[in-house]
mmCIF file of C-alpha atoms in Angstrom:
data_model
loop_
_atom_site.group_PDB
_atom_site.id
_atom_site.type_symbol
_atom_site.label_atom_id
_atom_site.label_comp_id
_atom_site.label_asym_id
_atom_site.label_seq_id
_atom_site.Cartn_x
_atom_site.Cartn_y
_atom_site.Cartn_z
ATOM 1 C CA MET A 770 11.230 -14.216 -0.858
ATOM 2 C CA SER A 771 7.898 -12.735 -1.856
ATOM 3 C CA ARG A 772 7.581 -9.346 -3.476
ATOM 4 C CA PRO A 773 5.142 -6.737 -2.175
ATOM 5 C CA THR A 774 2.088 -6.392 -4.367
ATOM 6 C CA HIS A 775 -1.200 -4.569 -4.038
ATOM 7 C CA ALA A 776 -4.702 -5.958 -3.671
ATOM 8 C CA VAL A 777 -7.360 -5.170 -6.258
ATOM 9 C CA VAL A 778 -10.968 -5.040 -5.150
ATOM 10 C CA PRO A 779 -13.142 -6.537 -7.912
ATOM 11 C CA TYR A 780 -15.994 -4.595 -9.512
ATOM 12 C CA GLN A 781 -14.812 -1.209 -8.311
ATOM 13 C CA LYS A 782 -15.799 1.942 -10.131
ATOM 14 C CA ASP A 783 -12.327 3.455 -10.109
ATOM 15 C CA ILE A 784 -10.541 5.157 -12.940
ATOM 16 C CA VAL A 785 -7.061 3.706 -13.360
ATOM 17 C CA LEU A 786 -4.438 5.974 -14.929
ATOM 18 C CA THR A 787 -1.379 3.975 -15.963
ATOM 19 C CA VAL A 788 1.365 6.435 -16.851
ATOM 20 C CA ASP A 789 4.697 6.206 -18.643
ATOM 21 C CA TYR A 790 6.654 9.320 -17.611
ATOM 22 C CA HIS A 791 9.098 11.022 -19.973
ATOM 23 C CA LYS A 792 10.913 14.334 -19.755
ATOM 24 C CA LYS A 793 8.401 16.212 -21.914
ATOM 25 C CA ASN A 794 5.306 14.007 -22.099
ATOM 26 C CA LEU A 795 3.191 11.569 -20.161
ATOM 27 C CA GLU A 796 1.821 8.571 -22.043
ATOM 28 C CA ILE A 797 -1.435 7.755 -20.258
ATOM 29 C CA ARG A 798 -3.700 4.708 -20.485
ATOM 30 C CA GLN A 799 -7.019 5.403 -18.762
ATOM 31 C CA LEU A 800 -9.358 2.583 -17.749
ATOM 32 C CA HIS A 801 -12.821 3.363 -16.408
ATOM 33 C CA ARG A 802 -13.535 0.204 -14.428
ATOM 34 C CA ALA A 803 -17.278 0.866 -14.133
ATOM 35 C CA THR A 804 -17.815 1.011 -17.891
ATOM 36 C CA GLY A 805 -14.758 -0.921 -19.115
ATOM 37 C CA GLU A 806 -13.905 1.991 -21.421
ATOM 38 C CA GLU A 807 -10.198 2.333 -22.117
ATOM 39 C CA ARG A 808 -8.346 5.078 -23.955
ATOM 40 C CA THR A 809 -4.803 6.326 -24.393
ATOM 41 C CA PHE A 810 -3.606 9.895 -24.654
ATOM 42 C CA ARG A 811 -0.545 12.091 -24.207
ATOM 43 C CA ARG A 812 -0.098 15.161 -22.014
ATOM 44 C CA PRO A 813 2.872 17.432 -21.249
ATOM 45 C CA THR A 814 4.609 16.958 -17.887
ATOM 46 C CA THR A 815 3.758 20.463 -16.679
ATOM 47 C CA ARG A 816 2.210 21.012 -13.269
ATOM 48 C CA GLN A 817 -1.019 22.334 -14.810
ATOM 49 C CA ASP A 818 -1.424 19.364 -17.149
ATOM 50 C CA ILE A 819 -0.780 16.738 -14.472
ATOM 51 C CA GLU A 820 -3.202 18.427 -12.082
ATOM 52 C CA ALA A 821 -5.793 18.737 -14.882
ATOM 53 C CA VAL A 822 -5.571 15.023 -15.737
ATOM 54 C CA VAL A 823 -6.174 14.086 -12.093
ATOM 55 C CA ARG A 824 -8.953 16.661 -11.677
ATOM 56 C CA GLU A 825 -10.814 15.455 -14.799
ATOM 57 C CA ALA A 826 -10.450 11.784 -13.861
ATOM 58 C CA ARG A 827 -11.536 12.479 -10.295
ATOM 59 C CA ALA A 828 -14.684 14.296 -11.405
ATOM 60 C CA GLU A 829 -15.580 11.420 -13.715
ATOM 61 C CA ALA A 830 -14.860 8.768 -11.056
ATOM 62 C CA GLU A 831 -16.753 10.540 -8.287
ATOM 63 C CA ALA A 832 -19.804 10.861 -10.545
ATOM 64 C CA CYS A 833 -20.170 7.072 -10.431
ATOM 65 C CA GLY A 834 -18.953 6.520 -6.856
ATOM 66 C CA GLY A 835 -15.320 5.645 -7.591
ATOM 67 C CA SER A 836 -11.882 7.098 -7.071
ATOM 68 C CA VAL A 837 -8.685 7.554 -9.109
ATOM 69 C CA VAL A 838 -5.625 5.294 -9.072
ATOM 70 C CA TRP A 839 -2.390 6.642 -10.616
ATOM 71 C CA ILE A 840 0.201 3.992 -11.497
ATOM 72 C CA MET A 841 3.650 4.691 -12.883
ATOM 73 C CA GLU A 842 7.063 3.070 -13.194
ATOM 74 C CA SER A 843 9.727 3.747 -10.601
ATOM 75 C CA THR A 844 11.757 6.004 -12.874
ATOM 76 C CA THR A 845 13.024 9.550 -12.537
ATOM 77 C CA GLY A 846 10.211 11.987 -11.874
ATOM 78 C CA TRP A 847 7.953 9.826 -9.724
ATOM 79 C CA ALA A 848 8.464 11.921 -6.559
ATOM 80 C CA ARG A 849 7.557 15.141 -8.377
ATOM 81 C CA VAL A 850 4.419 13.562 -9.813
ATOM 82 C CA LYS A 851 3.419 12.116 -6.439
ATOM 83 C CA ASP A 852 3.687 15.578 -4.885
ATOM 84 C CA LEU A 853 1.624 17.146 -7.682
ATOM 85 C CA ILE A 854 -1.114 14.531 -7.371
ATOM 86 C CA GLY A 855 -1.364 14.974 -3.617
ATOM 87 C CA GLY A 856 -4.611 13.509 -2.318
ATOM 88 C CA GLY A 857 -6.293 13.628 -5.714
ATOM 89 C CA ALA A 858 -5.474 9.998 -6.483
ATOM 90 C CA GLN A 859 -4.064 6.866 -4.926
ATOM 91 C CA PHE A 860 -0.432 6.746 -6.079
ATOM 92 C CA LEU A 861 1.150 3.349 -6.820
ATOM 93 C CA LEU A 862 4.754 2.953 -7.908
ATOM 94 C CA CYS A 863 5.376 -0.132 -10.022
ATOM 95 C CA ASN A 864 8.673 -2.003 -9.881
ATOM 96 C CA VAL A 865 8.908 -3.170 -13.502
ATOM 97 C CA LEU A 866 12.206 -4.956 -12.863
ATOM 98 C CA GLN A 867 10.314 -7.510 -10.762
ATOM 99 C CA MET A 868 7.614 -8.080 -13.364
ATOM 100 C CA PRO A 869 7.909 -11.296 -15.334
ATOM 101 C CA ARG A 870 9.006 -10.882 -18.937
ATOM 102 C CA THR A 871 6.429 -11.713 -21.536
ATOM 103 C CA PRO A 872 7.158 -14.234 -24.314
ATOM 104 C CA LYS A 873 7.226 -11.327 -26.769
ATOM 105 C CA ALA A 874 9.591 -9.232 -24.619
ATOM 106 C CA HIS A 875 12.257 -9.269 -27.319
ATOM 107 C CA ARG A 876 10.008 -7.273 -29.641
ATOM 108 C CA LYS A 877 9.947 -3.519 -29.969
ATOM 109 C CA LYS A 878 9.246 -1.736 -26.706
ATOM 110 C CA THR A 879 6.584 0.987 -26.843
ATOM 111 C CA ASP A 880 4.857 3.130 -24.248
ATOM 112 C CA ARG A 881 1.455 1.702 -25.146
ATOM 113 C CA ILE A 882 2.684 -1.841 -24.604
ATOM 114 C CA ASP A 883 4.358 -0.830 -21.321
ATOM 115 C CA THR A 884 1.239 0.818 -19.908
ATOM 116 C CA ALA A 885 -0.968 -2.091 -21.011
ATOM 117 C CA ARG A 886 1.355 -4.572 -19.325
ATOM 118 C CA ILE A 887 1.490 -2.608 -16.058
ATOM 119 C CA GLN A 888 -2.282 -2.169 -16.075
ATOM 120 C CA ARG A 889 -2.824 -5.886 -16.695
ATOM 121 C CA GLU A 890 -0.561 -6.782 -13.745
ATOM 122 C CA TYR A 891 -2.427 -4.282 -11.556
ATOM 123 C CA LEU A 892 -5.848 -5.672 -12.462
ATOM 124 C CA ASN A 893 -4.616 -9.225 -11.794
ATOM 125 C CA GLY A 894 -3.335 -8.158 -8.360
ATOM 126 C CA GLU A 895 0.214 -9.137 -9.319
ATOM 127 C CA MET A 896 1.856 -5.756 -9.882
ATOM 128 C CA PRO A 897 5.042 -5.528 -7.783
ATOM 129 C CA LEU A 898 5.286 -2.320 -5.787
ATOM 130 C CA ALA A 899 8.485 -0.295 -5.606
ATOM 131 C CA TYR A 900 9.824 1.196 -2.390
ATOM 132 C CA GLN A 901 9.071 4.917 -2.073
ATOM 133 C CA PRO A 902 11.767 6.439 0.141
ATOM 134 C CA PRO A 903 10.777 9.473 2.209
ATOM 135 C CA VAL A 904 11.868 12.975 1.208
ATOM 136 C CA GLU A 905 14.723 13.075 3.741
ATOM 137 C CA LEU A 906 16.277 9.878 2.393
ATOM 138 C CA ARG A 907 15.941 11.048 -1.220
ATOM 139 C CA GLN A 908 17.696 14.310 -0.313
ATOM 140 C CA LEU A 909 20.488 12.414 1.449
ATOM 141 C CA ARG A 910 20.927 10.160 -1.600
ATOM 142 C CA ARG A 911 21.167 13.206 -3.897
ATOM 143 C CA LEU A 912 23.719 14.836 -1.599
ATOM 144 C CA THR A 913 25.817 11.663 -1.521
ATOM 145 C CA ALA A 914 25.668 11.300 -5.304
ATOM 146 C CA GLN A 915 26.701 14.939 -5.737
ATOM 147 C CA ARG A 916 29.651 14.491 -3.400
ATOM 148 C CA GLU A 917 30.743 11.327 -5.234
ATOM 149 C CA ASP A 918 30.587 13.242 -8.506
ATOM 150 C CA LEU A 919 32.706 16.093 -7.132
ATOM 151 C CA VAL A 920 35.313 13.698 -5.760
ATOM 152 C CA ALA A 921 35.432 11.790 -9.053
ATOM 153 C CA ARG A 922 36.024 15.036 -10.950
ATOM 154 C CA ARG A 923 38.842 16.068 -8.619
ATOM 155 C CA THR A 924 40.874 12.867 -8.909
#
């Protein structure tokens, strides 16, 4: 069975933001595909900071005729980030569980290595996409989980 992946158009002028989301901070790897410039930085997970990162990247990308691509792992917080980004960037959710393990996978795991690996898979057109359930289904899942928790506490 094949896994859903995305298609990468070569020689685009996009800015790719590969993000590792944590409770307090975002670890971001930014690649400017027109110039090949790559940098990493950290920002808080506040609404203002997330919107500012997208706004700055969008202004830079539009200046050279590109757009912004935001990639992150399918972990807690992705729905919130997707809502904050809105139409400011193309949002891709990476399913890291379907990514092949590297030969050095037993070594120390770091955010910089994670974002580099996801970005490499994206640029090769081999990044597996995760399912993004609609809001109604996410709410139903939360309600079910809450009910299961209440029942487990009672018995």
